[in-house]
Coordinates of C-alpha atoms in Angstrom, one line a residue:
M23 CA -14.2 -42.4 -143.5
A24 CA -11.8 -44.0 -146.0
A25 CA -12.6 -47.3 -147.5
S26 CA -10.9 -50.4 -146.1
G27 CA -8.0 -51.8 -148.0
M28 CA -5.3 -50.4 -150.4
V29 CA -7.3 -48.0 -152.4
P30 CA -5.5 -46.0 -155.2
T31 CA -5.5 -42.2 -154.6
D32 CA -4.3 -39.1 -156.4
K33 CA -0.5 -39.2 -156.4
S34 CA -0.1 -35.6 -157.4
A35 CA -1.0 -34.6 -153.9
F36 CA 2.4 -35.8 -152.6
L37 CA 4.7 -33.9 -154.9
L38 CA 8.2 -33.2 -153.5
N39 CA 10.6 -30.4 -154.6
R40 CA 14.4 -30.7 -154.3
A41 CA 15.7 -28.0 -151.9
T42 CA 19.4 -28.6 -151.4
G43 CA 20.1 -24.9 -150.5
D44 CA 23.5 -24.7 -148.7
L45 CA 23.2 -28.1 -147.1
A46 CA 25.8 -29.8 -149.4
D47 CA 28.2 -26.9 -148.9
G48 CA 27.8 -27.1 -145.1
A49 CA 28.4 -30.8 -145.1
A50 CA 31.5 -30.5 -147.4
K51 CA 33.0 -27.9 -145.1
L52 CA 32.5 -30.0 -142.0
A53 CA 33.9 -33.0 -143.8
S54 CA 37.0 -31.1 -144.9
D55 CA 37.6 -29.9 -141.3
I56 CA 37.1 -33.3 -139.7
G57 CA 37.6 -36.0 -142.3
S58 CA 35.3 -38.9 -143.2
T59 CA 35.3 -42.5 -142.1
S60 CA 33.3 -45.5 -143.2
V61 CA 30.3 -47.3 -141.8
E62 CA 32.5 -50.4 -141.5
A63 CA 34.9 -48.4 -139.3
V64 CA 32.1 -47.2 -137.1
L65 CA 30.9 -50.8 -136.6
A66 CA 34.5 -51.9 -135.8
A67 CA 34.5 -49.2 -133.1
A68 CA 31.1 -50.2 -131.7
N69 CA 30.9 -49.6 -127.9
R70 CA 27.5 -51.0 -126.9
A71 CA 26.2 -54.6 -126.9
M72 CA 22.8 -56.0 -127.8
R73 CA 21.4 -59.1 -126.4
R74 CA 20.0 -61.9 -128.4
K75 CA 16.3 -62.5 -127.5
G76 CA 16.5 -60.0 -124.6
A77 CA 13.6 -57.7 -123.5
S78 CA 11.2 -60.6 -124.0
A79 CA 8.3 -58.5 -122.6
T80 CA 8.3 -56.8 -126.0
M81 CA 6.8 -60.0 -127.5
G82 CA 3.7 -59.9 -125.3
S83 CA 1.2 -62.5 -126.5
M84 CA 2.8 -62.9 -129.9
N85 CA 2.6 -66.5 -131.0
P86 CA 4.7 -67.7 -132.7
R87 CA 7.5 -65.4 -131.6
P88 CA 9.9 -63.9 -134.2
A89 CA 12.6 -66.1 -135.6
E90 CA 15.2 -63.7 -134.3
W91 CA 15.4 -60.5 -132.2
Y92 CA 18.0 -58.4 -130.5
S93 CA 17.5 -56.0 -127.6
F94 CA 19.3 -52.8 -127.0
D95 CA 21.5 -52.4 -123.9
D96 CA 20.2 -51.5 -120.4
G97 CA 20.9 -47.8 -120.8
D98 CA 19.0 -47.5 -124.1
Q99 CA 16.2 -49.7 -122.7
Q100 CA 15.6 -47.6 -119.7
T101 CA 16.0 -44.0 -121.0
T102 CA 12.9 -41.9 -121.3
D103 CA 14.9 -39.4 -123.4
W104 CA 15.4 -41.3 -126.6
Y105 CA 13.0 -43.5 -128.6
P106 CA 13.8 -45.7 -131.6
Q107 CA 11.7 -45.2 -134.7
G108 CA 13.2 -45.9 -138.1
L109 CA 14.9 -49.0 -139.5
S110 CA 17.0 -49.8 -142.5
G111 CA 19.9 -52.1 -143.3
S112 CA 22.8 -53.1 -145.5
D113 CA 20.5 -55.0 -147.9
D114 CA 18.5 -51.8 -148.5
S115 CA 21.8 -50.0 -149.2
G116 CA 23.6 -52.4 -151.4
G117 CA 26.7 -50.4 -150.7
I118 CA 27.6 -51.1 -147.0
G119 CA 30.3 -53.8 -147.0
V120 CA 29.2 -55.7 -143.9
P121 CA 25.8 -56.9 -142.6
S122 CA 24.3 -54.1 -140.6
F123 CA 21.1 -52.4 -139.4
L124 CA 20.6 -48.7 -139.0
V125 CA 18.1 -47.3 -136.5
S126 CA 16.9 -43.7 -136.0
W127 CA 16.0 -42.3 -132.6
Y128 CA 14.4 -39.0 -131.6
F129 CA 14.9 -37.0 -128.4
K130 CA 11.6 -36.6 -126.6
P131 CA 12.1 -34.0 -123.9
E132 CA 11.1 -30.5 -125.1
A133 CA 13.8 -29.0 -122.9
G134 CA 17.4 -29.5 -123.9
E135 CA 16.7 -30.7 -127.4
R136 CA 19.3 -33.0 -128.7
G137 CA 17.9 -33.8 -132.1
I138 CA 18.1 -37.2 -133.7
R139 CA 20.7 -40.0 -133.7
L140 CA 21.5 -43.0 -135.8
S141 CA 22.6 -46.4 -134.5
F142 CA 24.8 -48.7 -136.6
V143 CA 24.2 -52.3 -135.5
S144 CA 26.1 -55.4 -136.4
P145 CA 23.9 -58.6 -136.4
R146 CA 27.1 -60.6 -136.5
T147 CA 28.8 -59.2 -133.3
L148 CA 25.6 -57.7 -131.7
K149 CA 27.7 -54.6 -131.1
Y150 CA 26.4 -51.1 -132.0
R151 CA 27.2 -47.4 -131.8
H152 CA 25.3 -44.2 -132.0
A153 CA 26.1 -41.2 -134.3
L154 CA 24.5 -37.7 -134.2
L155 CA 22.7 -36.4 -137.3
V156 CA 23.3 -32.7 -137.8
Q157 CA 22.7 -29.8 -140.1
A158 CA 25.8 -27.8 -141.0
K159 CA 26.4 -24.3 -142.5
P160 CA 28.9 -23.3 -145.1
D161 CA 31.1 -21.7 -142.4
G162 CA 31.3 -25.1 -140.6
A163 CA 28.9 -24.3 -137.8
Y164 CA 26.5 -27.2 -137.1
G165 CA 23.7 -28.2 -134.8
P166 CA 21.0 -30.8 -134.0
I167 CA 17.9 -31.5 -136.1
D168 CA 14.7 -31.4 -134.1
I169 CA 12.4 -33.8 -135.9
H170 CA 10.6 -37.2 -135.1
A171 CA 12.7 -39.2 -137.6
G172 CA 9.9 -41.8 -137.8
G173 CA 11.4 -43.7 -140.6
I174 CA 14.6 -44.2 -142.6
A175 CA 15.8 -46.0 -145.7
C176 CA 19.2 -46.4 -147.1
H177 CA 20.0 -46.7 -150.9
G178 CA 23.6 -46.8 -151.9
D179 CA 25.4 -44.2 -149.8
L180 CA 22.2 -42.1 -149.2
L181 CA 20.1 -42.3 -146.1
Y182 CA 16.6 -40.9 -146.4
V183 CA 15.0 -39.7 -143.1
A184 CA 11.3 -38.9 -142.8
D185 CA 10.6 -35.3 -141.7
T186 CA 6.9 -35.4 -140.7
V187 CA 5.6 -32.1 -142.1
R188 CA 8.5 -31.2 -144.5
G189 CA 9.3 -34.3 -146.5
L190 CA 12.6 -36.3 -146.7
R191 CA 16.0 -35.3 -145.4
V192 CA 19.0 -36.9 -147.1
F193 CA 22.4 -37.8 -145.5
D194 CA 25.4 -39.2 -147.3
L195 CA 27.0 -42.1 -145.5
N196 CA 30.3 -41.1 -147.1
N197 CA 30.2 -38.2 -144.7
V198 CA 30.4 -40.1 -141.4
L199 CA 32.7 -37.8 -139.5
D200 CA 34.9 -39.0 -136.6
L201 CA 35.7 -36.2 -134.0
R202 CA 38.6 -38.3 -132.7
T203 CA 40.5 -37.5 -135.9
V204 CA 40.9 -33.8 -134.9
Q205 CA 40.8 -33.9 -131.1
N206 CA 41.7 -36.2 -128.2
D207 CA 38.3 -36.2 -126.5
L208 CA 34.7 -36.0 -127.4
G209 CA 34.1 -32.6 -126.0
D210 CA 31.4 -31.5 -123.6
P211 CA 28.5 -34.0 -123.5
Q212 CA 26.1 -31.1 -122.8
R213 CA 27.1 -29.1 -125.9
V214 CA 26.9 -29.4 -129.7
G215 CA 28.8 -27.4 -132.4
R216 CA 32.0 -25.4 -132.3
H217 CA 32.8 -23.8 -128.9
A218 CA 36.2 -22.5 -127.7
G219 CA 38.1 -24.1 -130.5
K220 CA 36.6 -27.6 -130.0
L221 CA 34.0 -29.7 -131.6
H222 CA 31.1 -31.0 -129.6
A223 CA 28.3 -33.5 -130.3
F224 CA 26.6 -34.2 -127.0
G225 CA 29.4 -36.7 -126.3
Y226 CA 29.0 -38.7 -129.5
R227 CA 32.2 -39.6 -131.4
Y228 CA 30.5 -39.5 -134.9
V229 CA 28.4 -36.9 -136.6
I230 CA 26.7 -37.1 -140.0
P231 CA 25.7 -33.8 -141.7
Q232 CA 22.6 -33.5 -143.9
T233 CA 23.4 -33.1 -147.6
D234 CA 20.1 -32.7 -149.3
F235 CA 16.3 -32.2 -148.8
W236 CA 13.2 -33.1 -150.7
K237 CA 10.4 -30.9 -149.4
V238 CA 6.6 -31.1 -149.8
A239 CA 5.4 -28.9 -152.5
Q240 CA 2.3 -28.0 -150.6
A241 CA 1.3 -28.3 -146.9
G242 CA -0.7 -31.4 -146.0
P243 CA 1.1 -34.6 -146.8
R244 CA 2.9 -36.1 -143.8
F245 CA 5.9 -38.3 -144.1
S246 CA 6.0 -40.7 -141.1
F247 CA 7.9 -43.8 -142.3
V248 CA 10.2 -44.9 -145.2
S249 CA 11.3 -48.2 -146.7
I250 CA 12.7 -49.7 -150.0
D251 CA 11.2 -52.3 -152.3
R252 CA 14.0 -54.1 -154.1
S253 CA 11.8 -57.0 -155.2
G254 CA 11.0 -55.7 -158.7
A255 CA 13.1 -54.7 -161.7
T256 CA 13.3 -51.1 -160.5
P257 CA 13.9 -50.4 -156.8
R258 CA 11.4 -48.1 -155.3
L259 CA 11.4 -45.8 -152.3
I260 CA 8.3 -46.1 -150.2
T261 CA 7.0 -43.5 -147.7
G262 CA 3.6 -42.9 -146.0
E263 CA 1.6 -41.4 -143.2
Y264 CA 0.7 -42.4 -139.7
R265 CA -2.7 -41.3 -138.5
E266 CA -3.7 -42.0 -134.9
N267 CA -7.5 -42.7 -135.1
D268 CA -8.1 -42.2 -138.9
P269 CA -7.8 -44.9 -141.6
G270 CA -7.1 -42.3 -144.2
G271 CA -3.3 -42.4 -144.1
W272 CA -1.5 -42.7 -147.4
V273 CA 1.4 -44.6 -148.8
G274 CA 3.3 -44.0 -152.0
R275 CA 6.2 -45.4 -154.1
W276 CA 8.9 -43.3 -155.8
D277 CA 11.6 -44.1 -158.3
L278 CA 14.8 -43.9 -156.3
D279 CA 16.2 -40.8 -158.1
L280 CA 12.9 -39.1 -157.1
A281 CA 12.8 -37.7 -160.6
G282 CA 10.0 -35.2 -161.0
G283 CA 9.3 -35.5 -157.3
Q284 CA 6.0 -37.3 -157.8
P285 CA 5.3 -40.9 -156.7
V286 CA 4.8 -43.7 -159.2
D287 CA 1.6 -44.7 -157.4
A288 CA -0.1 -43.9 -154.1
F289 CA -2.8 -45.5 -152.0
V290 CA -5.0 -44.9 -149.0
M291 CA -4.2 -47.7 -146.5
G292 CA -7.6 -48.0 -144.8
H293 CA -6.2 -48.6 -141.3
P294 CA -5.2 -46.3 -138.4
K295 CA -1.9 -46.4 -136.5
I296 CA 0.3 -47.6 -139.4
Q297 CA 3.9 -47.1 -138.3
G298 CA 5.6 -48.6 -141.2
A299 CA 4.9 -50.1 -144.7
T300 CA 6.8 -51.8 -147.5
S301 CA 5.9 -53.7 -150.6
Q302 CA 7.6 -56.9 -151.7
G303 CA 6.7 -59.2 -154.6
G304 CA 3.2 -57.9 -155.2
K305 CA 2.3 -57.8 -151.4
W306 CA 2.0 -54.9 -149.1
Y307 CA 3.1 -55.2 -145.4
L308 CA 1.8 -52.7 -142.9
S309 CA 3.0 -52.4 -139.3
Q310 CA 0.1 -51.4 -137.0
A311 CA 0.7 -50.3 -133.5
A312 CA -1.5 -50.4 -130.5
N313 CA -0.1 -49.1 -127.1
A314 CA 2.7 -49.7 -124.7
T315 CA 1.1 -52.9 -123.3
T316 CA -0.8 -54.3 -126.3
N317 CA 0.6 -56.3 -129.2
G318 CA 0.6 -54.7 -132.6
K319 CA -0.3 -56.4 -135.9
L320 CA 1.3 -57.1 -139.2
L321 CA -1.3 -56.5 -142.0
V322 CA -0.5 -58.2 -145.3
Y323 CA -2.3 -57.3 -148.5
E324 CA -2.2 -59.4 -151.6
G325 CA -4.4 -57.5 -154.0
Q326 CA -7.5 -56.7 -151.8
T327 CA -7.0 -59.9 -149.7
L328 CA -6.0 -59.1 -146.2
R329 CA -4.2 -61.4 -143.7
T330 CA -3.4 -60.3 -140.2
R331 CA -0.4 -61.7 -138.5
P332 CA 0.9 -61.3 -134.8
F333 CA 3.4 -58.7 -134.1
P334 CA 5.3 -57.5 -130.9
I335 CA 4.4 -54.5 -128.8
G336 CA 5.3 -51.1 -130.3
P337 CA 6.3 -52.0 -133.9
E338 CA 7.6 -49.2 -136.0
D339 CA 9.3 -48.8 -139.4
L340 CA 9.9 -51.9 -141.7
A341 CA 12.8 -53.2 -143.7
V342 CA 13.6 -56.4 -145.6
Q343 CA 17.0 -58.1 -144.9
D344 CA 18.2 -61.7 -145.4
G345 CA 14.8 -62.7 -146.7
K346 CA 13.0 -61.6 -143.6
L347 CA 10.8 -58.6 -142.7
W348 CA 12.4 -56.6 -139.8
S349 CA 11.1 -53.9 -137.6
V350 CA 12.1 -52.0 -134.4
T351 CA 10.1 -51.5 -131.2
E352 CA 10.0 -48.2 -129.3
F353 CA 8.7 -48.5 -125.8
R354 CA 10.8 -48.3 -122.6
N355 CA 12.3 -51.7 -121.6
K356 CA 10.7 -53.1 -124.8
R357 CA 13.3 -51.9 -127.4
T358 CA 14.3 -54.6 -129.9
I359 CA 15.1 -55.2 -133.6
F360 CA 13.2 -58.3 -134.7
G361 CA 12.7 -60.3 -137.9
V362 CA 9.8 -62.5 -139.2
G363 CA 9.2 -64.4 -142.4
L364 CA 7.8 -62.6 -145.4

C-alpha cells in the first residue's frame, strides 16, 4: 500500500509523446468547410439557463456551504445519458474575452455512443450552451470521440482533455465551428458527420475538432483529471490518476509546452477516489469523492500537513477562478458548478 501523503515518485513513468498524425489536417479541412466562430459568440447564443444555488441536495451535510454555486437546467439534471466530469475556465485560459466556465460531459450508454460534449457557461448571465467534440479526417469526415473526458484544462486557445488510457487530447478553441453558417437547420439529432449533403452533430449547433494528441509512451499511467497552476512564475499543467480503492494514484506537473513530454515532478497522492487535483501557492488541493448520497472531501496539503475540508456530493475536476477553487458535481439531480475559498 502506498504511503499516506504527497510522496515524490519516478516522473519518467509518465512520459508523453506528441502524436498529431492527421488531426490538424482534419480539423483544418472541417474549419475551411464550415468556418470558425469565437467562444464569446457561443456564449452570446447560449440557449440553456443555470439556476443560482439550485439542486441544493448536492450540498448534503456540507457546512459551511459553498460561497456560490450554479445548477444545470432540469433536462441536464435528470438525464441518465450525460455526466459532467471536467472543469476549466477563462482564468485558466487567459485568452477568453469574457468570464466563463467550460465543462466536459461523457455519454454513458454503451448503445448509441454520442462521445463527449463541452458546455460553455457564463457566470454573469447564468446561460450556457453545449458543443460536440469530434475527431475529423483530412477529407472532412468527422465523428464522436468515445472517452470518459474526466478532466479538462484550458491554456490560451488550447483545451486539454484527459483520455484515461491514452494521455491528453488537444482542441483549439479557435476552431469552434457553427453549423448554422453553412445550413439552415442542425440536421438529424440522431446522426453525426456528413450524410446526404448535410452536416450533423446529434442536433448540436457547434462542433470542435481535435487538433493534437499527447499519448502515453508506455501502457500503465492513467490520465483521469487535468488542471492548471498559474500561481508560480511558470504556469504548469497538472494531471493525475483516479483509483477506486487504492491510495496509489499519481499526480504530476508539466511545463505548458509539454516540452520533452516528461513532467517536472510527480507524486503518489496516498488517497483513493481522487477525482481532481491542483496546486496553488505551495499547497495541493485534492477532490475526493464518496458516492451518490455521501459528501466528498477536499484534502489540502501544505508540505506533509493535511487539512480536510467539507465538500459536496460527487465532486470532480478542479479549477481556480476569481480567487476561488471551483469544481463540478456529476450525479443525477445533483449537477452543479460550485466555488469555495482557497
